XYZ file of C-alpha atoms in Angstrom:
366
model
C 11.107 -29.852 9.263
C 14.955 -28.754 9.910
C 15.030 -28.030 13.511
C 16.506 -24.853 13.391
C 12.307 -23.748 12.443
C 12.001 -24.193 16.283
C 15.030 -22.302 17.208
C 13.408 -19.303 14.757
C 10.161 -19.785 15.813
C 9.758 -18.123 19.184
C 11.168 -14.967 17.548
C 8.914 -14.809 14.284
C 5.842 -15.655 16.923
C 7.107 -12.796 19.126
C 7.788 -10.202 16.244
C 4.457 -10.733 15.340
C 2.545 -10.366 18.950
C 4.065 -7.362 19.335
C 3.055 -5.993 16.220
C -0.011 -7.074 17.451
C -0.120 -4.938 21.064
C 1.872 -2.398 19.291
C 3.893 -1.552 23.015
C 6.474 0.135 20.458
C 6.503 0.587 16.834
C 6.936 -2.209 14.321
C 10.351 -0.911 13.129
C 11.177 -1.163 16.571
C 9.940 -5.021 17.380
C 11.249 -6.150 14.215
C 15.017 -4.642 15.710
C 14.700 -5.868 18.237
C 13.907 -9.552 17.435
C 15.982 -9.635 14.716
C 18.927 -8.487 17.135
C 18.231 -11.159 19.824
C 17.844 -13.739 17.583
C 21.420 -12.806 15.812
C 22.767 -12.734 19.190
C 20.800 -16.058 21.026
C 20.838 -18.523 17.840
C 24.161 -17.240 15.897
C 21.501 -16.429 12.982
C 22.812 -13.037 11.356
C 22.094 -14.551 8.096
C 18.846 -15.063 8.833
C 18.324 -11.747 10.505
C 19.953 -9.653 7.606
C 18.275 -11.620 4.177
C 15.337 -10.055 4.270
C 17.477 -6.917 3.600
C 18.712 -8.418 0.614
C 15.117 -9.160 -0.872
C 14.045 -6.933 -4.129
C 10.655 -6.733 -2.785
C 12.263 -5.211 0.428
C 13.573 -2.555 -2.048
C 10.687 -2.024 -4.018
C 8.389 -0.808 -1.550
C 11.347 1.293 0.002
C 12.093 3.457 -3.286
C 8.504 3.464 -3.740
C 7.954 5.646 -0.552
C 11.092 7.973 -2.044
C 9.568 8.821 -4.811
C 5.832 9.366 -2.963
C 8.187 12.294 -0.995
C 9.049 13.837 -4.535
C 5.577 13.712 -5.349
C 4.440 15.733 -1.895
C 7.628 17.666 -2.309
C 7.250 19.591 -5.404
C 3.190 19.775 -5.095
C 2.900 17.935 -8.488
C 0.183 14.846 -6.380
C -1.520 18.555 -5.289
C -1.557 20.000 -9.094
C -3.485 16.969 -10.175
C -5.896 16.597 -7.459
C -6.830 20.715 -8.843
C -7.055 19.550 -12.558
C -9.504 16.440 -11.276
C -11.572 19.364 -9.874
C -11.447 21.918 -12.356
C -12.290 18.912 -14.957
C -14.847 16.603 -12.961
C -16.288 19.071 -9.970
C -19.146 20.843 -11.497
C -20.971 19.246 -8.089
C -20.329 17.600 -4.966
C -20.706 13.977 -6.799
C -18.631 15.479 -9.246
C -15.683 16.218 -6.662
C -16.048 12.758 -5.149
C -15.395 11.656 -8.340
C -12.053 13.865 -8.756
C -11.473 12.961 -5.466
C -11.507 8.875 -6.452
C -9.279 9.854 -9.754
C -6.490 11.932 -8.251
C -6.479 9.172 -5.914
C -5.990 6.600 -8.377
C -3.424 8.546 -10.480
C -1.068 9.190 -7.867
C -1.159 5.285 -6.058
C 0.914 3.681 -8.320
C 3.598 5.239 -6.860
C 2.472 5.575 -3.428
C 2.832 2.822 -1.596
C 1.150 4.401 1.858
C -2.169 5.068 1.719
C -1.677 7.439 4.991
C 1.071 9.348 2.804
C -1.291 9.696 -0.408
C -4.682 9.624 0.450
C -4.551 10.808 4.673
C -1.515 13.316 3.148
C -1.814 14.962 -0.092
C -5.666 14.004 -1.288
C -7.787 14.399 1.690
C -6.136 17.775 3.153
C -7.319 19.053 -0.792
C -10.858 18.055 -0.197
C -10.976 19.264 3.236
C -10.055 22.773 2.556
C -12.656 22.314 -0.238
C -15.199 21.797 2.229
C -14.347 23.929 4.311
C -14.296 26.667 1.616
C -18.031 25.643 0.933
C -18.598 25.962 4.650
C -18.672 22.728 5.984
C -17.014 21.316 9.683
C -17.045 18.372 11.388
C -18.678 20.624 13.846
C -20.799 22.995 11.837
C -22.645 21.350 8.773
C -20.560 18.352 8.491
C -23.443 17.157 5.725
C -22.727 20.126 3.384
C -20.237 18.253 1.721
C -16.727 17.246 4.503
C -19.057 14.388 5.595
C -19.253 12.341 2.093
C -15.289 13.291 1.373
C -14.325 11.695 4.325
C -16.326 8.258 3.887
C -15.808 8.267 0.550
C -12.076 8.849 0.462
C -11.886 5.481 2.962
C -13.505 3.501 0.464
C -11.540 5.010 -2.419
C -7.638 4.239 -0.984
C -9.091 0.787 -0.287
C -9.717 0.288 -3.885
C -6.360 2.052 -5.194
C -4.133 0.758 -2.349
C -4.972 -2.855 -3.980
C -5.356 -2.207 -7.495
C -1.262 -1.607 -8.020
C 1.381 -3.798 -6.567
C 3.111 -0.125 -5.881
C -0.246 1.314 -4.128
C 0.254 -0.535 -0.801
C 3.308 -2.152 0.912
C 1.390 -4.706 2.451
C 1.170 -5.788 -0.741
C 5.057 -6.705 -1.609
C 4.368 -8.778 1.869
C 1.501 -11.443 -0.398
C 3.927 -10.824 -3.359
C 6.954 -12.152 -1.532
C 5.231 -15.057 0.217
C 3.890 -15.685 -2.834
C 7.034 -15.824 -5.173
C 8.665 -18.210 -1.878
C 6.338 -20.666 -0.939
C 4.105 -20.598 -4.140
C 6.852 -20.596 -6.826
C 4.412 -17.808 -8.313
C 6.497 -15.265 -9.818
C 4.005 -12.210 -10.035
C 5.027 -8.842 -12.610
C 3.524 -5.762 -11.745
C 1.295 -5.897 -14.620
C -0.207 -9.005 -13.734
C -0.938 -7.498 -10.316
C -2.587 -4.344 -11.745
C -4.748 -7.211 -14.685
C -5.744 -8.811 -11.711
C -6.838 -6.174 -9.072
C -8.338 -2.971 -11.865
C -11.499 -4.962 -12.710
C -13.254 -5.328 -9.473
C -11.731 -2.660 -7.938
C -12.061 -0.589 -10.748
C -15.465 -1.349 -10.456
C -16.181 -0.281 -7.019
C -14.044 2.664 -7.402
C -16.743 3.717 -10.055
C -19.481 3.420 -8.154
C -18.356 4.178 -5.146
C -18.754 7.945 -4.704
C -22.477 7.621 -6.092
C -23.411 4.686 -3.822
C -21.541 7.175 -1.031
C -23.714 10.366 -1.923
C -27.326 8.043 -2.085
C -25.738 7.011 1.286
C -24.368 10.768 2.897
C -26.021 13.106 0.405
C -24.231 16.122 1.001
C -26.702 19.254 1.007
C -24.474 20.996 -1.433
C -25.109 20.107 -4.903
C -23.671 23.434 -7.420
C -20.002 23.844 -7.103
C -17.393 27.006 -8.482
C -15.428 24.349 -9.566
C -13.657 26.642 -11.489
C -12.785 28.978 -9.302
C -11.421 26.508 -6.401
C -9.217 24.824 -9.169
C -8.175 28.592 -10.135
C -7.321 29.385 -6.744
C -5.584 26.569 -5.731
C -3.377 26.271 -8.746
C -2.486 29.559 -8.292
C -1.603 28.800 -4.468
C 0.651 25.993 -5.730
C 2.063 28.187 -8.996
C 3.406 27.448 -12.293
C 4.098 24.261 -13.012
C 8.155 23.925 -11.751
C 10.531 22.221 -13.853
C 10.986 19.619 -11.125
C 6.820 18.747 -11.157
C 7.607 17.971 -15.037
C 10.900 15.969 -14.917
C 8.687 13.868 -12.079
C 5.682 13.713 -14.447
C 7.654 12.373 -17.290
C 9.779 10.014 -15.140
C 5.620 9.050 -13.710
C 4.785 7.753 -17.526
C 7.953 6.319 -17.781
C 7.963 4.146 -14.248
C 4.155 3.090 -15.701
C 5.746 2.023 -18.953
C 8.602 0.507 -17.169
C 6.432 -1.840 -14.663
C 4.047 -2.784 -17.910
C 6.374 -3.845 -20.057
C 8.680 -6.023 -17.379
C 8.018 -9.136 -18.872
C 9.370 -7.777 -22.292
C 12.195 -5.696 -21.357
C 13.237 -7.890 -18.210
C 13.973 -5.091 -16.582
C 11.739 -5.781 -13.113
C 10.176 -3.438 -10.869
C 12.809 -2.843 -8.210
C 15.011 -1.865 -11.012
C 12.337 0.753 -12.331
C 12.055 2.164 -9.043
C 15.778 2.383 -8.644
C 16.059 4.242 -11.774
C 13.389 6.893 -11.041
C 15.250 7.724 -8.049
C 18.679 7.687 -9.573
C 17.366 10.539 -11.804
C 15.429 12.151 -9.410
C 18.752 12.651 -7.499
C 20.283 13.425 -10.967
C 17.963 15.939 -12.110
C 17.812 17.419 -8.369
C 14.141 17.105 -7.543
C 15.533 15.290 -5.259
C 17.766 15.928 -2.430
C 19.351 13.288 -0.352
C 19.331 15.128 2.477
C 15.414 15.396 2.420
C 15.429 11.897 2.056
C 17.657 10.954 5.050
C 15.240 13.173 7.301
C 12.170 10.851 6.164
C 11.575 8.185 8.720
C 9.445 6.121 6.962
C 11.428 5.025 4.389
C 13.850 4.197 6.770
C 11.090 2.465 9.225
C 9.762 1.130 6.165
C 12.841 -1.009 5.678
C 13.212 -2.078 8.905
C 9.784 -3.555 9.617
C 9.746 -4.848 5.794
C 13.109 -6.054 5.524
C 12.698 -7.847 8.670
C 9.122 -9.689 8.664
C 9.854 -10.576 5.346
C 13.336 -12.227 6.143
C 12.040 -14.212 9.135
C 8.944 -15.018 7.254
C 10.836 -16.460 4.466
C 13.191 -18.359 6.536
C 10.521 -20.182 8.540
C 8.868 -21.109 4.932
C 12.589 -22.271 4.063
C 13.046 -24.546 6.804
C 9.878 -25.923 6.466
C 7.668 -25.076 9.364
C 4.427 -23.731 7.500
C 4.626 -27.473 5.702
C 5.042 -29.301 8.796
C 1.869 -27.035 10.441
C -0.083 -27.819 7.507
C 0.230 -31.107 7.829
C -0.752 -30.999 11.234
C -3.699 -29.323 10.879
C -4.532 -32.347 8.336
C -4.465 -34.603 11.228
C -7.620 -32.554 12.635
C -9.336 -31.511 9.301
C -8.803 -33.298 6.218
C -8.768 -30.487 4.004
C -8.566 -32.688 0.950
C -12.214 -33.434 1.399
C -12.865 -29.752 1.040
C -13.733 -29.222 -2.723
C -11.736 -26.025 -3.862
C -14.741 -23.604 -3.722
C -15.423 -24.449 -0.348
C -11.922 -24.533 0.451
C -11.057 -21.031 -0.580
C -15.019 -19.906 1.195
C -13.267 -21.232 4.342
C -9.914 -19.577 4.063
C -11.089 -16.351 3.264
C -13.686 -16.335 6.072
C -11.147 -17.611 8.333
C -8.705 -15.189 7.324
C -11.400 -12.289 7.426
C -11.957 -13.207 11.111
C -8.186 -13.467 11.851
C -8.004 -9.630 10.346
C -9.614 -7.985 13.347
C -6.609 -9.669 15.726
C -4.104 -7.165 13.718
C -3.613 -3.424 13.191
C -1.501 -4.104 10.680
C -2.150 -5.240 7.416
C 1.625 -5.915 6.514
C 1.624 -8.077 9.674
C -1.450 -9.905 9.732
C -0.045 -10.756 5.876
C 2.776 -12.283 7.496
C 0.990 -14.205 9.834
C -2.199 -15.530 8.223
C -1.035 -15.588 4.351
C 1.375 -18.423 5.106
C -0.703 -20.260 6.271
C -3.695 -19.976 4.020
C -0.884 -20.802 1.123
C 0.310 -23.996 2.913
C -3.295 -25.376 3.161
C -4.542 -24.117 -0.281
């Protein structure tokens, strides 16, 4: 192990507690580690090449172009057309609600910002049109949305390597300790089946479960109504739509075009800029793209310069002095892992840093 791994180490461990206790923000601990250990170990390099990372990037442009999508209504517009087309009933609209969901998360990398910000608000004023409160007949129909909607961005935060940033975390540690060089389309071929699957039956298995007491819905007439609060479709919402297909085609077809999927996203927001829907200035004012790439830029930096210097390899084989993991056949192996890792999860708020923490080293071991 090159010694320096020590010299790093107290900063990555201390990143990652408080990310843990959350005192501040995890923009905020990741500034101010990466700052002290520029300062205490000479290590700017270190500090800064997580910046420098396309996954870093990725995830970043991906939360610009969720704001064009909640900017010009267009993730709103299709959460009405899954109603007017699937909400003949209150399973119905769980279903629209699971399918607007999954439309949108490929290029929503937050599943605060797309399910917590543009689908669930949707559903709620639904409910509430139908006359359900948390306080006053929560079981009409607002009590299934809710659990049902928790389940749902679960299943679509996962499926695409774009739905969740936590994800670019196991993407990154994968492509530098594994050598595993993952395309988006791989992701998405790996994830859609059994997520696809529980994102099927998930909003019946959620109505057996909180059967709302509504069952007939004006499906119609809430789809009407809300279109035509939202109004005709602007020529922004259809420049973003097309240059939606496009970014799809564009992350599929990686491995033939070798064009990867930072460059996709880079594209979509040059001509967003281009086309004017949109405006830097609006972009500047959103702090979580710029939080985004501190707390992502950073982890990932120190992360990958602890794998680089060799200290997950060195702990790894000093676990081996206590457990002889080679004994371990490899079904039993990754049964251990992902219990011990499942345990590990309650210690975190965060997803992106408990990735940080436990996936190196369940990759070391495995």
């Amino acid at each position: 192990m090159d010694p320096k791994a020590w010299g790093l180490f107290p900063f990555y461990a201390g990143a990652i507690l408080m990310v843990m206790l959350r005192p501040v923000g995890e923009a905020t601990a990741l500034a101010i580690f990466l700052g002290l250990y520029a300062v205490i170990m000479r290590g700017h390099t270190v500090a800064l090449s997580g910046f420098a990372l396309t996954m870093t990037w990725l995830v970043v442009g991906a939360y610009i172009i969720a704001q064009a999508f909640r900017d010009t209504n267009l993730g709103k517009r299709i959460s009405f057309w899954m109603i007017r087309i699937f909400g003949r009933s209150t399973l119905g609209l769980g279903y629209a609600a699971a399918f607007a969901d999954f439309i949108i998360a490929p290029v929503t990398p937050s599943n605060a910002a797309r399910t917590g910000g543009i689908i669930y608000p949707i559903f709620l004023s639904v409910a509430e049109s139908l006359g359900s409160y948390p306080d006053k007949n929560p079981r009409g129909f607002g009590a299934y949305i809710s659990v049902l909607l928790y389940v749902v961005t679960m299943c679509t935060g996962i499926t695409f390597l774009t739905g969740y940033a936590a994800n670019t975390v196991a993407w990154a540690l994968a492509d530098q300790m594994l050598g595993l060089h993952i395309t988006w389309l791989q992701w998405t071929t790996a994830f859609i089946l059994p997520a696809g699957i529980v994102l099927l039956i998930a909003p019946y298995v959620m109505y057996l479960i909180y059967r709302p007491t509504l069952t007939k819905i004006d499906n119609v007439r809430i789809a009407r109504e809300g279109l035509a609060a939202i109004g005709p479709m602007s020529s922004k919402e259809k420049i973003l739509l097309c240059l939606f297909v496009l970014a799809i085609i564009g992350w599929a077809t990686s491995s033939y075009t070798k064009i990867n999927s930072t460059a996709v996203v880079l594209g979509f927001i040059a001509v967003c800029l281009m086309t004017n829907v949109l405006k830097w200035k609006d972009i500047a004012k959103n702090s979580q793209v710029w939080t985004t790439l501190m707390w992502y830029g950073g982890i990932l930096g120190l992360a990958g310069a602890m794998n680089q210097f060799g200290f997950f390899k060195w702990m790894a084989e000093q676990l081996q002095l206590y457990v002889d993991f080679s004994s371990f056949s490899h079904a039993a192996l990754l049964l251990t892992l992902v219990a011990a890792g499942s345990v590990c999860r309650y210690l975190f708020v965060s997803c992106g840093a408990y990735m940080a923490s436990v996936l190196p080293v369940q990759f070391t071991i495995g």
